Short mmCIF file of C-alpha atoms and ligand atoms in Angstrom, two decimals:
data_model
loop_
_atom_site.label_atom_id
_atom_site.label_comp_id
_atom_site.label_asym_id
_atom_site.label_seq_id
_atom_site.Cartn_x
_atom_site.Cartn_y
_atom_site.Cartn_z
CA MET A 1 19.73 3.40 -7.56
CA ALA A 2 23.02 6.06 -7.96
CA HIS A 3 24.44 5.72 -11.55
CA GLY A 4 27.61 3.72 -10.29
CA GLY A 5 25.60 1.28 -8.34
CA LEU A 6 22.97 0.85 -11.80
CA ARG A 7 26.26 0.32 -13.29
CA SER A 8 27.47 -2.79 -11.55
CA PHE A 9 23.85 -3.83 -11.18
CA LEU A 10 23.55 -4.08 -14.82
CA ASN A 11 27.40 -5.75 -14.69
CA ALA A 12 26.07 -8.71 -12.62
CA ILE A 13 22.87 -9.20 -14.71
CA ARG A 14 25.30 -9.40 -17.66
CA ARG A 15 27.89 -11.57 -16.38
CA SER A 16 27.93 -13.70 -19.48
CA LEU A 17 26.49 -17.83 -18.34
CA PRO A 18 29.57 -20.91 -19.19
CA GLY A 19 27.89 -23.98 -20.46
CA GLU A 20 25.38 -25.44 -23.66
CA GLU A 21 23.49 -21.78 -23.06
CA GLY A 22 26.87 -19.53 -24.51
CA ASP A 23 27.12 -16.02 -23.89
CA ARG A 24 23.68 -15.09 -23.10
CA THR A 25 23.70 -13.51 -20.22
CA MET A 26 21.47 -14.50 -17.45
CA LEU A 27 18.77 -12.12 -18.35
CA GLU A 28 18.18 -13.28 -22.01
CA THR A 29 18.43 -16.70 -20.13
CA VAL A 30 15.89 -16.21 -17.93
CA LEU A 31 13.65 -14.63 -20.13
CA GLY A 32 14.27 -16.61 -23.08
CA ARG A 33 13.38 -20.09 -20.42
CA ILE A 34 9.89 -18.23 -19.55
CA TRP A 35 8.83 -17.39 -23.27
CA ALA A 36 10.04 -20.88 -24.97
CA SER A 37 7.98 -22.88 -21.78
CA PRO A 38 4.59 -24.04 -21.93
CA ARG A 39 4.45 -24.73 -18.34
CA ILE A 40 2.94 -20.88 -17.72
CA ALA A 41 -0.02 -21.56 -18.97
CA ALA A 42 -0.82 -25.74 -18.22
CA ASP A 43 -0.28 -25.04 -14.40
CA HIS A 44 -2.73 -22.07 -14.47
CA ARG A 45 -4.80 -24.35 -15.80
CA ALA A 46 -3.84 -27.05 -13.61
CA ILE A 47 -4.36 -24.72 -10.72
CA CYS A 48 -7.72 -23.15 -12.25
CA ALA A 49 -9.08 -26.49 -11.92
CA ALA A 50 -8.60 -27.43 -8.56
CA GLY A 51 -11.65 -24.74 -7.56
CA GLY A 52 -11.92 -21.22 -6.61
CA ARG A 53 -9.73 -22.23 -3.28
CA PHE A 54 -11.79 -21.26 -0.33
CA SER A 55 -9.90 -22.10 2.78
CA GLY A 56 -10.97 -24.90 4.73
CA THR A 57 -12.68 -26.73 1.40
CA ALA A 58 -11.62 -29.25 -0.65
CA SER A 59 -10.76 -27.34 -3.42
CA GLU A 60 -7.84 -25.52 -1.21
CA ALA A 61 -6.67 -28.77 0.44
CA ARG A 62 -6.46 -29.85 -3.61
CA ALA A 63 -4.54 -26.87 -5.27
CA ARG A 64 -1.91 -27.03 -1.86
CA GLU A 65 -1.29 -30.48 -2.42
CA TRP A 66 -0.16 -29.77 -6.10
CA LEU A 67 1.18 -26.73 -5.74
CA ALA A 68 3.16 -27.88 -2.40
CA ALA A 69 5.18 -30.58 -5.62
CA ARG A 70 4.72 -28.25 -8.02
CA LEU A 71 6.93 -25.90 -6.33
CA ALA A 72 9.68 -28.12 -5.47
CA VAL A 73 10.44 -29.02 -8.11
CA ALA A 74 10.02 -25.47 -10.28
CA ALA A 75 12.54 -24.37 -7.69
CA GLY A 76 13.96 -27.95 -6.99
CA ALA A 77 14.15 -27.01 -3.77
CA PRO A 78 12.27 -29.03 -0.48
CA VAL A 79 9.14 -26.73 0.52
CA GLU A 80 8.44 -26.20 3.55
CA ARG A 81 4.92 -26.26 5.28
CA GLU A 82 3.96 -23.59 7.71
CA ALA A 83 0.74 -24.27 9.75
CA ILE A 84 -1.58 -21.39 10.75
CA ALA A 85 -4.05 -21.65 13.03
CA TYR A 86 -7.35 -19.94 12.48
CA ARG A 87 -11.14 -19.64 13.35
CA GLY A 88 -12.14 -21.20 10.01
CA TRP A 89 -15.50 -20.66 8.43
CA THR A 90 -17.77 -22.33 6.42
CA ARG A 91 -20.35 -20.58 3.77
CA GLY A 92 -23.85 -21.58 3.80
CA PRO A 93 -26.33 -20.94 1.21
CA ALA A 94 -27.64 -16.78 1.83
CA ARG A 95 -30.17 -15.03 -0.07
CA VAL A 96 -32.76 -11.89 -0.15
CA THR A 97 -35.91 -11.39 -0.11
CA GLY A 98 -37.51 -7.89 -1.14
CA ALA A 99 -40.47 -5.98 -0.58
CA ASP A 100 -42.36 -7.13 -3.26
CA GLY A 101 -41.31 -11.35 -2.01
CA ARG A 102 -38.97 -11.38 -4.71
CA ASP A 103 -36.20 -14.03 -3.96
CA TRP A 104 -32.43 -12.55 -4.94
CA PRO A 105 -29.13 -15.18 -4.78
CA ALA A 106 -26.30 -13.50 -2.90
CA GLN A 107 -23.20 -14.30 -1.37
CA ALA A 108 -22.34 -14.26 2.10
CA LEU A 109 -19.49 -12.33 2.82
CA GLY A 110 -16.61 -13.95 4.52
CA ARG A 111 -17.38 -14.85 8.26
CA SER A 112 -20.80 -13.14 8.10
CA PRO A 113 -22.74 -14.67 10.81
CA ALA A 114 -25.47 -16.46 10.21
CA THR A 115 -28.88 -14.67 10.56
CA GLY A 116 -30.38 -18.34 11.23
CA GLU A 117 -32.86 -19.74 8.66
CA GLY A 118 -36.30 -16.92 9.82
CA GLY A 119 -33.36 -14.13 8.22
CA LEU A 120 -32.97 -10.47 9.29
CA THR A 121 -35.75 -8.48 8.94
CA ALA A 122 -34.91 -4.59 8.42
CA PRO A 123 -35.47 -1.85 6.59
CA LEU A 124 -33.23 -1.44 3.18
CA LEU A 125 -31.12 1.70 3.21
CA ASP A 126 -29.73 3.04 0.04
CA LEU A 127 -26.49 4.76 0.40
CA GLY A 128 -25.45 4.63 -3.01
CA ARG A 129 -21.36 4.01 -3.06
CA GLY A 130 -21.73 3.46 0.37
CA THR A 131 -18.24 5.88 0.98
CA PRO A 132 -17.96 6.04 4.84
CA GLU A 133 -18.34 9.52 4.57
CA ARG A 134 -22.05 8.48 3.20
CA ILE A 135 -22.56 6.25 5.63
CA ALA A 136 -21.78 8.86 8.50
CA ALA A 137 -24.18 12.04 6.60
CA ALA A 138 -26.68 9.35 6.69
CA ALA A 139 -25.90 9.62 11.02
CA ASP A 140 -29.38 7.86 12.83
CA THR A 141 -30.78 6.45 9.60
CA VAL A 142 -28.81 4.10 9.43
CA ARG A 143 -29.57 2.47 13.01
CA GLY A 144 -31.49 -0.61 12.61
CA ALA A 145 -31.35 -0.65 9.14
CA ILE A 146 -29.72 -3.50 6.27
CA VAL A 147 -27.63 -0.87 4.31
CA LEU A 148 -27.34 -1.33 0.38
CA VAL A 149 -23.45 0.04 -0.87
CA ARG A 150 -22.00 -0.47 -4.32
CA HIS A 151 -19.04 -3.00 -4.55
CA GLU A 152 -16.12 -0.79 -6.78
CA PHE A 153 -13.46 -1.85 -9.80
CA MET A 154 -10.88 -3.46 -7.47
CA VAL A 155 -7.79 -2.27 -8.96
CA GLY A 156 -8.04 1.44 -9.29
CA THR A 157 -6.87 5.41 -7.85
CA GLY A 158 -9.76 6.43 -5.92
CA HIS A 159 -11.62 2.68 -4.90
CA VAL A 160 -13.13 2.55 -1.47
CA HIS A 161 -12.14 -1.12 -0.39
CA ARG A 162 -15.83 -3.11 0.88
CA ARG A 163 -13.98 -3.65 3.89
CA ALA A 164 -14.28 0.21 4.76
CA LYS A 165 -17.72 0.20 3.69
CA TYR A 166 -19.07 -3.21 6.12
CA GLU A 167 -16.90 -1.50 8.92
CA ALA A 168 -18.45 2.34 8.36
CA ALA A 169 -22.20 0.63 8.73
CA ARG A 170 -21.32 -2.05 11.18
CA ASP A 171 -20.34 1.06 13.30
CA ALA A 172 -22.53 3.19 12.53
CA GLY A 173 -25.40 0.25 14.52
CA ALA A 174 -26.75 -0.83 11.31
CA ALA A 175 -28.17 -4.61 11.71
CA GLY A 176 -27.50 -5.58 8.08
CA PHE A 177 -24.86 -5.31 5.19
CA LEU A 178 -25.12 -5.89 1.32
CA ILE A 179 -23.42 -4.47 -1.38
CA ALA A 180 -23.81 -4.95 -5.25
CA CYS A 181 -21.72 -5.71 -8.10
CA HIS A 182 -20.69 -2.77 -10.30
CA GLU A 183 -19.97 -4.91 -13.51
CA PRO A 184 -24.17 -6.48 -14.86
CA GLY A 185 -24.33 -10.51 -15.89
CA GLY A 186 -26.50 -12.00 -12.56
CA LEU A 187 -22.70 -11.71 -10.71
CA PRO A 188 -23.06 -11.28 -7.26
CA VAL A 189 -20.43 -10.09 -5.73
CA THR A 190 -18.06 -11.74 -2.46
CA GLY A 191 -15.10 -11.34 -0.31
CA SER A 192 -14.47 -11.22 3.28
CA ALA A 193 -15.80 -8.41 5.46
CA GLY A 194 -15.61 -8.77 9.45
CA ASP A 195 -13.53 -10.68 11.29
CA GLY A 196 -16.74 -12.94 12.59
CA GLY A 197 -16.29 -11.86 15.95
CA PRO A 198 -18.94 -10.24 18.56
CA GLY A 199 -20.74 -6.75 16.83
CA ASN A 200 -20.47 -8.33 13.43
CA ILE A 201 -22.98 -7.91 11.52
CA PRO A 202 -24.84 -10.36 8.38
CA CYS A 203 -23.23 -8.92 5.14
CA ALA A 204 -23.46 -10.27 1.59
CA GLY A 205 -23.07 -9.47 -2.02
CA ILE A 206 -25.47 -9.44 -4.51
CA SER A 207 -25.70 -9.41 -7.94
CA LEU A 208 -26.24 -5.25 -9.94
CA GLU A 209 -29.31 -6.20 -10.81
CA ALA A 210 -31.07 -7.16 -7.71
CA GLY A 211 -29.13 -4.32 -5.97
CA ALA A 212 -31.15 -2.35 -8.71
CA ALA A 213 -34.05 -3.93 -8.27
CA LEU A 214 -34.17 -3.28 -4.62
CA ALA A 215 -32.88 0.03 -4.87
CA ALA A 216 -36.76 0.85 -5.53
CA GLN A 217 -37.20 -0.34 -2.00
CA SER A 218 -35.28 1.17 -0.36
CA GLY A 219 -37.01 2.27 3.14
CA GLN A 220 -39.35 -1.00 2.78
CA ALA A 221 -38.53 -4.23 5.03
CA ILE A 222 -36.30 -7.21 3.37
CA THR A 223 -35.24 -10.13 4.72
CA LEU A 224 -31.63 -11.21 4.56
CA ARG A 225 -30.55 -14.77 4.92
CA THR A 226 -26.96 -15.70 5.35
CA ALA A 227 -25.29 -19.61 6.47
CA GLY A 228 -22.05 -20.20 8.11
CA GLU A 229 -20.17 -22.13 10.59
CA PHE A 230 -17.43 -21.13 12.68
CA ARG A 231 -14.91 -23.90 13.69
CA ASP A 232 -11.01 -23.75 14.78
CA ALA A 233 -8.99 -24.79 11.44
CA ALA A 234 -5.30 -24.61 9.78
CA ALA A 235 -4.62 -23.23 6.45
CA GLU A 236 -0.35 -24.29 5.42
CA ASN A 237 1.52 -21.88 3.77
CA LEU A 238 3.99 -23.08 1.31
CA PHE A 239 8.07 -22.03 1.05
CA ALA A 240 10.75 -23.39 -1.56
CA THR A 241 13.89 -21.02 -0.93
CA ILE A 242 17.00 -21.13 -3.05
CA PRO A 243 20.10 -20.09 -0.76
CA GLY A 244 22.18 -17.61 -2.33
CA GLN A 245 25.72 -16.73 -2.06
CA GLY A 246 25.43 -14.64 1.14
CA PRO A 247 22.23 -14.36 3.84
CA GLU A 248 20.27 -12.66 2.43
CA LEU A 249 16.54 -13.36 0.67
CA VAL A 250 14.32 -11.75 -2.42
CA VAL A 251 11.05 -12.96 -1.47
CA LEU A 252 8.39 -13.75 -4.65
CA SER A 253 5.27 -14.23 -3.10
CA ALA A 254 1.28 -14.83 -4.78
CA HIS A 255 -1.49 -16.12 -2.56
CA TYR A 256 -3.21 -19.80 -3.56
CA ASP A 257 -6.99 -19.27 -1.56
CA GLY A 258 -9.65 -17.68 -3.48
CA HIS A 259 -13.46 -17.78 -3.45
CA ASP A 260 -15.68 -20.41 -4.37
CA LEU A 261 -17.74 -19.36 -6.82
CA ALA A 262 -15.20 -19.49 -9.77
CA GLU A 263 -11.55 -20.45 -10.19
CA SER A 264 -9.99 -17.09 -8.74
CA ALA A 265 -8.33 -17.88 -12.51
CA ILE A 266 -6.74 -13.80 -12.91
CA ASP A 267 -7.15 -13.58 -8.78
CA ASN A 268 -4.68 -15.30 -7.84
CA ALA A 269 -3.41 -18.04 -10.29
CA THR A 270 -2.61 -16.09 -12.36
CA GLY A 271 0.09 -15.09 -9.69
CA LEU A 272 0.98 -18.76 -8.94
CA ALA A 273 1.77 -19.36 -12.34
CA CYS A 274 4.44 -16.31 -12.84
CA ALA A 275 5.38 -17.58 -9.48
CA LEU A 276 6.38 -21.00 -10.12
CA ALA A 277 8.00 -20.09 -14.64
CA VAL A 278 10.09 -17.47 -12.68
CA ALA A 279 11.01 -19.96 -9.72
CA GLU A 280 12.27 -22.54 -12.22
CA ALA A 281 13.52 -20.27 -14.72
CA MET A 282 16.19 -19.39 -11.87
CA ARG A 283 16.31 -21.81 -10.13
CA ASP A 284 19.83 -22.68 -11.14
CA LEU A 285 21.36 -19.43 -11.55
CA VAL A 286 20.14 -18.31 -7.99
CA PRO A 287 23.45 -20.36 -6.17
CA GLY A 288 25.72 -17.88 -8.25
CA LEU A 289 23.52 -14.93 -7.16
CA ALA A 290 24.50 -11.98 -4.31
CA ARG A 291 21.44 -13.38 -2.05
CA GLY A 292 18.42 -16.36 -2.39
CA LEU A 293 15.43 -16.55 -3.21
CA GLN A 294 11.82 -17.54 -1.79
CA VAL A 295 8.88 -18.32 -3.11
CA ALA A 296 6.46 -17.98 -0.37
CA LEU A 297 2.80 -19.14 -1.69
CA PHE A 298 0.09 -18.09 1.01
CA SER A 299 -3.14 -18.92 2.28
CA ILE A 300 -6.21 -17.19 3.99
CA GLU A 301 -4.92 -14.05 1.91
CA GLU A 302 -8.77 -13.54 1.51
CA TRP A 303 -9.13 -13.23 4.84
CA ALA A 304 -7.73 -10.19 6.24
CA LEU A 305 -4.29 -11.60 5.19
CA LEU A 306 -4.10 -13.75 7.81
CA GLY A 307 -1.58 -16.18 6.51
CA SER A 308 1.20 -13.40 5.87
CA ARG A 309 0.71 -11.82 8.55
CA ALA A 310 0.89 -15.26 10.82
CA HIS A 311 4.53 -15.69 9.16
CA LEU A 312 5.78 -12.43 9.56
CA ARG A 313 4.56 -12.59 12.87
CA ARG A 314 6.36 -16.15 13.68
CA ILE A 315 9.89 -15.71 11.76
CA GLY A 316 10.51 -12.57 14.00
CA GLU A 317 12.94 -9.31 13.17
CA ALA A 318 16.22 -11.32 12.48
CA GLU A 319 14.31 -13.06 9.99
CA CYS A 320 12.12 -10.60 8.57
CA ALA A 321 15.52 -8.16 8.60
CA ARG A 322 17.55 -10.77 5.92
CA ARG A 323 14.64 -10.36 3.34
CA VAL A 324 15.58 -7.42 1.59
CA LEU A 325 12.58 -7.20 -1.21
CA ASN A 326 9.09 -8.99 -1.47
CA VAL A 327 7.80 -8.88 -5.10
CA ASN A 328 4.07 -9.56 -4.20
CA LEU A 329 2.05 -11.17 -7.37
CA ASP A 330 -1.85 -10.05 -7.23
CA SER A 331 -4.03 -11.23 -10.19
CA LEU A 332 -1.18 -10.56 -12.85
CA ALA A 333 -3.00 -11.45 -16.05
CA GLY A 334 -6.32 -11.08 -17.87
CA ALA A 335 -5.53 -7.53 -18.51
CA ASP A 336 -2.48 -5.96 -20.77
CA GLY A 337 -0.32 -3.66 -18.91
CA LEU A 338 0.85 -4.36 -14.88
CA THR A 339 1.61 -1.70 -12.20
CA ALA A 340 3.78 -2.03 -9.19
CA LEU A 341 1.88 -0.79 -6.40
CA THR A 342 4.52 0.61 -4.49
CA SER A 343 3.13 2.39 -1.44
CA GLY A 344 5.68 5.09 -1.86
CA VAL A 345 8.41 3.00 -0.65
CA PRO A 346 11.74 5.49 -0.84
CA GLY A 347 14.43 3.98 -3.52
CA MET A 348 11.49 1.61 -4.72
CA ASP A 349 10.69 3.67 -8.38
CA ARG A 350 14.47 3.82 -8.74
CA PHE A 351 14.86 0.64 -8.39
CA LEU A 352 11.78 -0.71 -10.76
CA ALA A 353 13.27 1.17 -13.69
CA ALA A 354 16.62 0.28 -13.58
CA ALA A 355 15.96 -3.81 -13.31
CA LEU A 356 13.48 -3.22 -16.10
CA ALA A 357 15.05 -1.33 -18.24
CA PRO A 358 17.79 -3.83 -19.44
CA ALA A 359 14.65 -6.43 -20.74
CA GLY A 360 12.85 -3.46 -22.64
CA LEU A 361 10.65 -3.39 -19.74
CA SER A 362 8.29 -0.96 -17.60
CA VAL A 363 5.44 -0.55 -15.66
CA GLY A 364 2.78 1.86 -14.44
CA THR A 365 3.72 2.93 -11.24
CA TYR A 366 0.74 3.86 -8.01
CA ALA A 367 2.78 5.31 -4.19
CA PRO A 368 -0.55 5.53 -2.36
CA PHE A 369 -0.60 2.45 -0.14
CA MET A 370 -3.43 0.20 -0.71
CA GLY A 371 -3.31 -3.10 2.36
CA ASN A 372 -4.74 -5.32 -0.46
CA SER A 373 -2.90 -8.27 -0.91
CA ASP A 374 0.30 -10.34 1.60
CA HIS A 375 2.91 -7.22 0.69
CA ALA A 376 0.86 -4.92 2.83
CA ASN A 377 2.51 -7.02 6.21
CA TYR A 378 5.97 -7.26 4.49
CA LEU A 379 6.08 -3.53 5.06
CA ARG A 380 4.68 -3.98 8.51
CA ALA A 381 7.58 -5.94 8.43
CA ARG A 382 9.69 -3.00 7.41
CA ILE A 383 10.43 -5.22 4.18
CA PRO A 384 10.81 -3.30 0.55
CA ALA A 385 7.48 -4.80 -0.51
CA LEU A 386 5.62 -4.19 -3.83
CA ARG A 387 2.03 -5.65 -4.97
CA LEU A 388 2.34 -6.14 -8.88
CA CYS A 389 -0.98 -6.42 -10.83
CA CYS A 390 -2.61 -5.66 -14.34
CA GLY A 391 -5.56 -3.58 -15.65
CA PHE A 392 -4.64 -0.95 -12.77
CA ASP A 393 -7.11 2.51 -13.93
CA GLN A 394 -8.62 -0.11 -17.04
CA PRO A 395 -12.14 -0.40 -15.58
CA GLN A 396 -13.29 -2.19 -19.40
CA SER A 397 -11.00 -4.74 -18.45
CA ASN A 398 -11.21 -8.43 -17.25
CA MET A 399 -9.97 -7.33 -14.08
CA ARG A 400 -13.21 -5.95 -13.64
CA PHE A 401 -14.34 -9.98 -12.81
CA LEU A 402 -12.22 -10.41 -9.43
CA LEU A 403 -14.91 -11.37 -6.44
CA THR A 404 -17.13 -12.89 -8.90
CA PRO A 405 -18.58 -15.79 -10.63
CA ALA A 406 -17.08 -15.12 -14.55
CA ASP A 407 -13.05 -15.21 -12.51
CA THR A 408 -12.74 -17.96 -14.82
CA ALA A 409 -9.46 -19.24 -16.90
CA ASP A 410 -10.79 -18.07 -20.45
CA LYS A 411 -10.34 -14.41 -19.45
CA VAL A 412 -6.56 -15.05 -19.36
CA HIS A 413 -4.19 -15.04 -22.33
CA PRO A 414 -0.96 -16.50 -21.97
CA HIS A 415 0.86 -14.63 -23.24
CA GLN A 416 -0.36 -12.04 -20.37
CA LEU A 417 0.86 -14.58 -17.56
CA LYS A 418 4.23 -14.93 -19.69
CA THR A 419 4.53 -10.72 -20.20
CA ALA A 420 4.04 -10.93 -16.29
CA ALA A 421 6.64 -13.87 -15.62
CA ALA A 422 9.21 -11.80 -17.64
CA VAL A 423 8.53 -8.08 -15.25
CA ALA A 424 8.69 -10.29 -12.38
CA ALA A 425 12.05 -12.05 -12.77
CA ALA A 426 14.19 -9.53 -14.18
CA LEU A 427 12.75 -8.06 -11.09
CA VAL A 428 13.80 -11.04 -8.80
CA LEU A 429 16.87 -11.77 -10.77
CA ALA A 430 18.31 -7.80 -10.58
CA ALA A 431 17.39 -7.80 -6.46
CA CYS A 432 19.29 -10.81 -6.33
CA ALA A 433 21.73 -9.93 -8.41
CA ALA A 434 22.97 -6.65 -7.25
CA PRO A 435 25.72 -5.79 -5.44
CA ALA A 436 23.97 -4.09 -2.39
CA ALA A 437 20.19 -4.54 -1.30
CA PRO A 438 17.87 -2.83 -3.97
CA VAL A 439 15.70 -1.00 -1.83
CA PRO A 440 16.94 0.87 1.22
CA ARG A 441 14.66 -0.94 4.35
CA LEU A 442 12.74 0.70 6.33
CA GLU A 443 12.89 2.73 9.10
CA ALA A 444 10.38 1.50 11.67
CA ALA A 445 8.57 4.75 11.49
CA THR A 446 8.39 4.77 7.98
CA ALA A 447 6.82 1.46 7.75
CA GLU A 448 4.58 1.93 10.50
CA ARG A 449 3.22 5.01 8.71
CA ILE A 450 2.74 3.88 5.40
CA ALA A 451 1.08 0.46 6.25
CA GLY A 452 0.72 0.47 9.93
CA PRO A 453 1.68 -2.55 12.78
CA LEU A 454 2.08 -5.88 11.58
ZN1 ZN B 501 -5.60 -11.62 -4.42
#
């Protein structure tokens, strides 16, 4: 944003408000409402109380109905439900039996093929961290083996995603795939892996302790048992749109699905609670701003971002072009310090600094693309997008509990929720109020280079 642009943008958010809130600026009003309201902590607890929200479960349905009702109130707007057909999967029990006959609990990764009762028996191959390079270097020894790799702290520089390891092992001819948690405490890790189609292999997460015990048996035969059923299913995305003065929209998104081994409290009840708080604090102001606010709550995000992809494909290019910015909230509290994953979008750093400075706030930024949440699909649709998250490069923070049974409500402090909501609100307010689109729309080639096709 050029200097003149920054000034006019500051003027826009410093415009005084009439009425009972006197001459406070819009920014002061919005941030004051967020800090003064007890709703954000109550909303967070209510979302956690619905359970882990694994797509296709009663827990997901409970959360969806609660969110639909709460979003309508918070945004003061009708809630639109968007049905998304997908190939559902119900997780059954899983376990690993070592060469010594000892059983270890396991969590089938999302959409793992079932092994059948007898299980899959094959030699174990411990490939350490399990980077694709390491798996490639192991060459023929991978063929027919159950490959053991390690999960990594997820929001940090140099993180190699579980899916990259799984796909490398599968494509190298592995018979099965195990991923051990990076965190002690008997916590099996979860997540999704393949799409359940032909060629995929049974895969499961295990605890750090199970991984250590099994690693000592590398080369010996172990047995992996996974169960799960595929069936046609439908998920629903939820939207509330508060119109602004013009046709353009700023999209504030958060996914509401999670995993069924805990409460998915950090990932992503925190993002949901913050999205609701921002909508509630801004709903009467947005109609006077240059562009509107759409709150988008996605499901089947944990399934390789299926919900947002289906949405953006469905609405088509003209609707995508109305959306000038996506602020995606995923895992915002549980650790101090927020980072914007900017994917190197041209102009995003300047916008962030300009939007947050008037509130005395700032965030870290990380430019390399991480396709780990719904912002990736907005980028693919050429919409400038960022993901906010907390605890980036802080492996000792509570962010280490993502995708484990320890992702529970006690890990999240209300002050972290409020700080995150304040940052999100400052960004959304700036983007809605700015005289021109806050960040240039992505060229098709740029979008493709950053994030690939939609
Ligand atoms: Zn998430």
